[in-house]
Amino acid sequence: MNPPVIALGLTLCEKVIVEERTRNITYVSTVTKLFADEFPSPPERIALAAVLTGGQGEGTVDLVITGLDTDDETYSLQRQLRFLGRLEEVRVVFHIRNCLFPAPGYYDATLFVDGDPVARRKFSIEEREEKP
Protein backbone atom coordinates (compact mmCIF):
# COMPACT_ATOMS: atom_id res chain seq x y z
CA MET A 1 0.00 0.00 0.00
CA ASN A 2 1.30 3.42 -0.85
CA PRO A 3 1.78 5.28 1.46
CA PRO A 4 2.96 2.54 3.83
CA VAL A 5 0.82 1.46 6.78
CA ILE A 6 2.11 1.87 10.35
CA ALA A 7 0.95 -0.33 13.22
CA LEU A 8 0.30 1.62 16.43
CA GLY A 9 -0.13 -1.53 18.46
CA LEU A 10 -0.60 -5.30 18.30
CA THR A 11 -2.21 -7.16 21.20
CA LEU A 12 -2.76 -10.87 21.83
CA CYS A 13 -5.57 -11.59 24.29
CA GLU A 14 -8.26 -14.05 25.27
CA LYS A 15 -11.06 -11.93 23.83
CA VAL A 16 -11.88 -8.53 22.33
CA ILE A 17 -15.12 -6.74 23.19
CA VAL A 18 -16.35 -3.95 20.91
CA GLU A 19 -18.90 -1.66 22.56
CA GLU A 20 -21.75 -1.29 20.10
CA ARG A 21 -22.60 2.40 20.54
CA THR A 22 -19.11 3.97 20.84
CA ARG A 23 -17.11 1.25 19.03
CA ASN A 24 -14.58 1.41 21.90
CA ILE A 25 -12.56 -1.77 22.35
CA THR A 26 -11.80 -3.70 25.52
CA TYR A 27 -9.00 -6.27 25.53
CA VAL A 28 -9.71 -9.10 27.97
CA SER A 29 -6.74 -10.92 29.53
CA THR A 30 -3.82 -9.85 27.39
CA VAL A 31 -1.26 -12.65 27.17
CA THR A 32 2.30 -13.43 26.16
CA LYS A 33 2.09 -17.10 27.18
CA LEU A 34 -0.54 -19.75 26.46
CA PHE A 35 -0.91 -23.18 28.06
CA ALA A 36 -2.12 -26.48 26.61
CA ASP A 37 -2.77 -29.87 28.21
CA GLU A 38 -1.30 -31.80 25.26
CA PHE A 39 0.36 -31.38 21.87
CA PRO A 40 -0.66 -30.91 19.22
CA SER A 41 -2.88 -28.58 21.20
CA PRO A 42 -6.66 -28.60 20.97
CA PRO A 43 -8.03 -25.65 18.96
CA GLU A 44 -7.08 -22.45 20.77
CA ARG A 45 -9.52 -19.54 21.11
CA ILE A 46 -7.57 -16.29 21.19
CA ALA A 47 -7.83 -12.84 19.63
CA LEU A 48 -5.31 -10.56 18.02
CA ALA A 49 -6.03 -6.85 17.64
CA ALA A 50 -4.11 -4.08 15.93
CA VAL A 51 -4.49 -0.38 15.24
CA LEU A 52 -3.20 0.67 11.82
CA THR A 53 -2.73 4.14 10.34
CA GLY A 54 -1.02 5.94 7.47
CA GLY A 55 -2.61 4.03 4.61
CA GLN A 56 -4.75 5.31 1.78
CA GLY A 57 -7.42 3.31 -0.06
CA GLU A 58 -8.08 -0.43 0.02
CA GLY A 59 -5.74 -3.27 0.86
CA THR A 60 -5.41 -6.76 2.23
CA VAL A 61 -4.27 -7.58 5.75
CA ASP A 62 -2.90 -11.05 6.51
CA LEU A 63 -2.25 -12.59 9.91
CA VAL A 64 0.35 -15.37 9.85
CA ILE A 65 1.41 -17.40 12.91
CA THR A 66 4.67 -19.32 12.58
CA GLY A 67 6.74 -21.46 14.92
CA LEU A 68 10.03 -19.70 15.65
CA ASP A 69 11.90 -22.99 16.10
CA THR A 70 10.82 -24.45 12.77
CA ASP A 71 9.65 -21.44 10.73
CA ASP A 72 6.57 -23.53 9.83
CA GLU A 73 3.29 -21.70 9.31
CA THR A 74 0.77 -22.75 11.97
CA TYR A 75 -2.17 -20.50 11.10
CA SER A 76 -3.17 -17.78 8.65
CA LEU A 77 -6.15 -15.56 8.07
CA GLN A 78 -6.84 -12.78 5.58
CA ARG A 79 -9.28 -9.88 5.32
CA GLN A 80 -9.78 -6.66 3.43
CA LEU A 81 -9.35 -3.21 4.92
CA ARG A 82 -9.99 0.33 3.78
CA PHE A 83 -8.45 3.63 4.79
CA LEU A 84 -10.59 6.69 4.05
CA GLY A 85 -7.63 8.98 4.71
CA ARG A 86 -4.00 8.83 5.81
CA LEU A 87 -4.78 10.13 9.30
CA GLU A 88 -7.52 7.56 9.96
CA GLU A 89 -6.90 4.77 12.48
CA VAL A 90 -8.24 1.41 11.37
CA ARG A 91 -8.82 -1.27 13.99
CA VAL A 92 -8.31 -4.84 12.89
CA VAL A 93 -9.47 -7.70 15.11
CA PHE A 94 -8.84 -11.36 14.34
CA HIS A 95 -10.87 -13.87 16.35
CA ILE A 96 -8.77 -17.02 16.15
CA ARG A 97 -10.84 -20.13 16.77
CA ASN A 98 -9.06 -23.11 15.21
CA CYS A 99 -5.36 -22.63 15.70
CA LEU A 100 -3.61 -25.91 16.58
CA PHE A 101 -0.11 -25.59 17.96
CA PRO A 102 2.00 -28.65 17.04
CA ALA A 103 4.50 -28.33 19.90
CA PRO A 104 5.41 -26.17 22.88
CA GLY A 105 7.72 -23.26 22.15
CA TYR A 106 7.84 -19.75 20.80
CA TYR A 107 5.59 -18.50 18.05
CA ASP A 108 5.37 -15.29 16.05
CA ALA A 109 2.18 -13.53 14.96
CA THR A 110 2.91 -11.20 12.04
CA LEU A 111 0.54 -8.77 10.33
CA PHE A 112 1.13 -8.03 6.66
CA VAL A 113 -0.59 -5.29 4.68
CA ASP A 114 -0.43 -5.93 0.95
CA GLY A 115 2.48 -8.31 1.59
CA ASP A 116 4.54 -5.89 3.71
CA PRO A 117 5.11 -6.76 7.39
CA VAL A 118 3.75 -4.01 9.65
CA ALA A 119 3.67 -5.62 13.13
CA ARG A 120 4.97 -8.68 14.98
CA ARG A 121 4.15 -10.22 18.34
CA LYS A 122 6.17 -13.04 19.88
CA PHE A 123 4.44 -15.38 22.33
CA SER A 124 4.94 -18.84 23.77
CA ILE A 125 2.83 -21.90 24.42
CA GLU A 126 3.76 -24.36 27.14
CA GLU A 127 2.44 -27.62 28.47
CA ARG A 128 0.26 -27.09 31.54
CA GLU A 129 1.92 -28.63 34.61
CA GLU A 130 -1.27 -29.17 36.59
CA LYS A 131 -3.93 -30.68 34.35
CA PRO A 132 -7.59 -30.24 35.26
PDB file of C-alpha atoms in Angstrom:
ATOM      1  CA  MET A   1       0.000   0.000   0.000  1.00  0.00           C
ATOM      2  CA  ASN A   2       1.295   3.416  -0.851  1.00  0.00           C
ATOM      3  CA  PRO A   3       1.779   5.276   1.457  1.00  0.00           C
ATOM      4  CA  PRO A   4       2.956   2.537   3.832  1.00  0.00           C
ATOM      5  CA  VAL A   5       0.824   1.464   6.781  1.00  0.00           C
ATOM      6  CA  ILE A   6       2.111   1.872  10.345  1.00  0.00           C
ATOM      7  CA  ALA A   7       0.951  -0.328  13.224  1.00  0.00           C
ATOM      8  CA  LEU A   8       0.298   1.623  16.431  1.00  0.00           C
ATOM      9  CA  GLY A   9      -0.129  -1.526  18.456  1.00  0.00           C
ATOM     10  CA  LEU A  10      -0.599  -5.302  18.299  1.00  0.00           C
ATOM     11  CA  THR A  11      -2.213  -7.164  21.199  1.00  0.00           C
ATOM     12  CA  LEU A  12      -2.760 -10.874  21.827  1.00  0.00           C
ATOM     13  CA  CYS A  13      -5.566 -11.587  24.288  1.00  0.00           C
ATOM     14  CA  GLU A  14      -8.264 -14.051  25.267  1.00  0.00           C
ATOM     15  CA  LYS A  15     -11.057 -11.932  23.832  1.00  0.00           C
ATOM     16  CA  VAL A  16     -11.880  -8.532  22.332  1.00  0.00           C
ATOM     17  CA  ILE A  17     -15.123  -6.743  23.187  1.00  0.00           C
ATOM     18  CA  VAL A  18     -16.347  -3.947  20.909  1.00  0.00           C
ATOM     19  CA  GLU A  19     -18.896  -1.657  22.561  1.00  0.00           C
ATOM     20  CA  GLU A  20     -21.754  -1.285  20.099  1.00  0.00           C
ATOM     21  CA  ARG A  21     -22.602   2.402  20.543  1.00  0.00           C
ATOM     22  CA  THR A  22     -19.115   3.967  20.841  1.00  0.00           C
ATOM     23  CA  ARG A  23     -17.113   1.251  19.031  1.00  0.00           C
ATOM     24  CA  ASN A  24     -14.585   1.408  21.902  1.00  0.00           C
ATOM     25  CA  ILE A  25     -12.558  -1.771  22.346  1.00  0.00           C
ATOM     26  CA  THR A  26     -11.803  -3.699  25.521  1.00  0.00           C
ATOM     27  CA  TYR A  27      -9.004  -6.266  25.529  1.00  0.00           C
ATOM     28  CA  VAL A  28      -9.714  -9.099  27.969  1.00  0.00           C
ATOM     29  CA  SER A  29      -6.735 -10.921  29.531  1.00  0.00           C
ATOM     30  CA  THR A  30      -3.816  -9.846  27.390  1.00  0.00           C
ATOM     31  CA  VAL A  31      -1.258 -12.646  27.173  1.00  0.00           C
ATOM     32  CA  THR A  32       2.302 -13.432  26.163  1.00  0.00           C
ATOM     33  CA  LYS A  33       2.093 -17.099  27.181  1.00  0.00           C
ATOM     34  CA  LEU A  34      -0.539 -19.749  26.461  1.00  0.00           C
ATOM     35  CA  PHE A  35      -0.914 -23.181  28.061  1.00  0.00           C
ATOM     36  CA  ALA A  36      -2.116 -26.481  26.609  1.00  0.00           C
ATOM     37  CA  ASP A  37      -2.768 -29.869  28.213  1.00  0.00           C
ATOM     38  CA  GLU A  38      -1.297 -31.798  25.258  1.00  0.00           C
ATOM     39  CA  PHE A  39       0.356 -31.378  21.870  1.00  0.00           C
ATOM     40  CA  PRO A  40      -0.655 -30.910  19.224  1.00  0.00           C
ATOM     41  CA  SER A  41      -2.883 -28.581  21.200  1.00  0.00           C
ATOM     42  CA  PRO A  42      -6.660 -28.602  20.972  1.00  0.00           C
ATOM     43  CA  PRO A  43      -8.031 -25.652  18.960  1.00  0.00           C
ATOM     44  CA  GLU A  44      -7.081 -22.446  20.768  1.00  0.00           C
ATOM     45  CA  ARG A  45      -9.519 -19.540  21.111  1.00  0.00           C
ATOM     46  CA  ILE A  46      -7.572 -16.286  21.187  1.00  0.00           C
ATOM     47  CA  ALA A  47      -7.830 -12.842  19.628  1.00  0.00           C
ATOM     48  CA  LEU A  48      -5.312 -10.562  18.021  1.00  0.00           C
ATOM     49  CA  ALA A  49      -6.026  -6.847  17.643  1.00  0.00           C
ATOM     50  CA  ALA A  50      -4.106  -4.075  15.928  1.00  0.00           C
ATOM     51  CA  VAL A  51      -4.493  -0.377  15.244  1.00  0.00           C
ATOM     52  CA  LEU A  52      -3.200   0.670  11.821  1.00  0.00           C
ATOM     53  CA  THR A  53      -2.731   4.140  10.342  1.00  0.00           C
ATOM     54  CA  GLY A  54      -1.024   5.943   7.473  1.00  0.00           C
ATOM     55  CA  GLY A  55      -2.606   4.027   4.606  1.00  0.00           C
ATOM     56  CA  GLN A  56      -4.754   5.312   1.775  1.00  0.00           C
ATOM     57  CA  GLY A  57      -7.420   3.312  -0.060  1.00  0.00           C
ATOM     58  CA  GLU A  58      -8.075  -0.430   0.022  1.00  0.00           C
ATOM     59  CA  GLY A  59      -5.743  -3.267   0.864  1.00  0.00           C
ATOM     60  CA  THR A  60      -5.406  -6.763   2.226  1.00  0.00           C
ATOM     61  CA  VAL A  61      -4.272  -7.584   5.747  1.00  0.00           C
ATOM     62  CA  ASP A  62      -2.898 -11.047   6.509  1.00  0.00           C
ATOM     63  CA  LEU A  63      -2.253 -12.595   9.907  1.00  0.00           C
ATOM     64  CA  VAL A  64       0.349 -15.373   9.851  1.00  0.00           C
ATOM     65  CA  ILE A  65       1.409 -17.395  12.908  1.00  0.00           C
ATOM     66  CA  THR A  66       4.669 -19.319  12.584  1.00  0.00           C
ATOM     67  CA  GLY A  67       6.745 -21.457  14.915  1.00  0.00           C
ATOM     68  CA  LEU A  68      10.031 -19.698  15.652  1.00  0.00           C
ATOM     69  CA  ASP A  69      11.905 -22.989  16.103  1.00  0.00           C
ATOM     70  CA  THR A  70      10.816 -24.450  12.766  1.00  0.00           C
ATOM     71  CA  ASP A  71       9.647 -21.439  10.725  1.00  0.00           C
ATOM     72  CA  ASP A  72       6.567 -23.532   9.834  1.00  0.00           C
ATOM     73  CA  GLU A  73       3.289 -21.703   9.309  1.00  0.00           C
ATOM     74  CA  THR A  74       0.773 -22.751  11.968  1.00  0.00           C
ATOM     75  CA  TYR A  75      -2.170 -20.502  11.101  1.00  0.00           C
ATOM     76  CA  SER A  76      -3.166 -17.778   8.654  1.00  0.00           C
ATOM     77  CA  LEU A  77      -6.155 -15.558   8.067  1.00  0.00           C
ATOM     78  CA  GLN A  78      -6.843 -12.776   5.580  1.00  0.00           C
ATOM     79  CA  ARG A  79      -9.276  -9.883   5.317  1.00  0.00           C
ATOM     80  CA  GLN A  80      -9.780  -6.661   3.425  1.00  0.00           C
ATOM     81  CA  LEU A  81      -9.352  -3.209   4.918  1.00  0.00           C
ATOM     82  CA  ARG A  82      -9.988   0.326   3.783  1.00  0.00           C
ATOM     83  CA  PHE A  83      -8.447   3.631   4.790  1.00  0.00           C
ATOM     84  CA  LEU A  84     -10.593   6.687   4.054  1.00  0.00           C
ATOM     85  CA  GLY A  85      -7.628   8.980   4.706  1.00  0.00           C
ATOM     86  CA  ARG A  86      -3.998   8.826   5.808  1.00  0.00           C
ATOM     87  CA  LEU A  87      -4.775  10.132   9.304  1.00  0.00           C
ATOM     88  CA  GLU A  88      -7.517   7.563   9.959  1.00  0.00           C
ATOM     89  CA  GLU A  89      -6.903   4.775  12.478  1.00  0.00           C
ATOM     90  CA  VAL A  90      -8.235   1.412  11.365  1.00  0.00           C
ATOM     91  CA  ARG A  91      -8.815  -1.270  13.988  1.00  0.00           C
ATOM     92  CA  VAL A  92      -8.313  -4.844  12.888  1.00  0.00           C
ATOM     93  CA  VAL A  93      -9.473  -7.702  15.115  1.00  0.00           C
ATOM     94  CA  PHE A  94      -8.838 -11.361  14.335  1.00  0.00           C
ATOM     95  CA  HIS A  95     -10.873 -13.869  16.350  1.00  0.00           C
ATOM     96  CA  ILE A  96      -8.765 -17.018  16.148  1.00  0.00           C
ATOM     97  CA  ARG A  97     -10.836 -20.132  16.766  1.00  0.00           C
ATOM     98  CA  ASN A  98      -9.065 -23.110  15.206  1.00  0.00           C
ATOM     99  CA  CYS A  99      -5.358 -22.629  15.698  1.00  0.00           C
ATOM    100  CA  LEU A 100      -3.615 -25.905  16.580  1.00  0.00           C
ATOM    101  CA  PHE A 101      -0.106 -25.595  17.959  1.00  0.00           C
ATOM    102  CA  PRO A 102       1.995 -28.648  17.044  1.00  0.00           C
ATOM    103  CA  ALA A 103       4.501 -28.334  19.902  1.00  0.00           C
ATOM    104  CA  PRO A 104       5.409 -26.173  22.881  1.00  0.00           C
ATOM    105  CA  GLY A 105       7.721 -23.264  22.154  1.00  0.00           C
ATOM    106  CA  TYR A 106       7.840 -19.746  20.799  1.00  0.00           C
ATOM    107  CA  TYR A 107       5.585 -18.499  18.045  1.00  0.00           C
ATOM    108  CA  ASP A 108       5.369 -15.286  16.055  1.00  0.00           C
ATOM    109  CA  ALA A 109       2.182 -13.526  14.961  1.00  0.00           C
ATOM    110  CA  THR A 110       2.908 -11.203  12.036  1.00  0.00           C
ATOM    111  CA  LEU A 111       0.543  -8.771  10.333  1.00  0.00           C
ATOM    112  CA  PHE A 112       1.132  -8.032   6.663  1.00  0.00           C
ATOM    113  CA  VAL A 113      -0.594  -5.289   4.678  1.00  0.00           C
ATOM    114  CA  ASP A 114      -0.433  -5.933   0.949  1.00  0.00           C
ATOM    115  CA  GLY A 115       2.478  -8.305   1.593  1.00  0.00           C
ATOM    116  CA  ASP A 116       4.538  -5.888   3.707  1.00  0.00           C
ATOM    117  CA  PRO A 117       5.110  -6.760   7.393  1.00  0.00           C
ATOM    118  CA  VAL A 118       3.755  -4.006   9.650  1.00  0.00           C
ATOM    119  CA  ALA A 119       3.670  -5.620  13.130  1.00  0.00           C
ATOM    120  CA  ARG A 120       4.965  -8.678  14.983  1.00  0.00           C
ATOM    121  CA  ARG A 121       4.148 -10.224  18.343  1.00  0.00           C
ATOM    122  CA  LYS A 122       6.171 -13.042  19.875  1.00  0.00           C
ATOM    123  CA  PHE A 123       4.439 -15.384  22.334  1.00  0.00           C
ATOM    124  CA  SER A 124       4.937 -18.842  23.773  1.00  0.00           C
ATOM    125  CA  ILE A 125       2.835 -21.901  24.421  1.00  0.00           C
ATOM    126  CA  GLU A 126       3.761 -24.361  27.144  1.00  0.00           C
ATOM    127  CA  GLU A 127       2.439 -27.623  28.473  1.00  0.00           C
ATOM    128  CA  ARG A 128       0.263 -27.088  31.538  1.00  0.00           C
ATOM    129  CA  GLU A 129       1.923 -28.629  34.606  1.00  0.00           C
ATOM    130  CA  GLU A 130      -1.273 -29.169  36.589  1.00  0.00           C
ATOM    131  CA  LYS A 131      -3.925 -30.680  34.352  1.00  0.00           C
ATOM    132  CA  PRO A 132      -7.585 -30.243  35.264  1.00  0.00           C
TER     133      PRO A 132
END
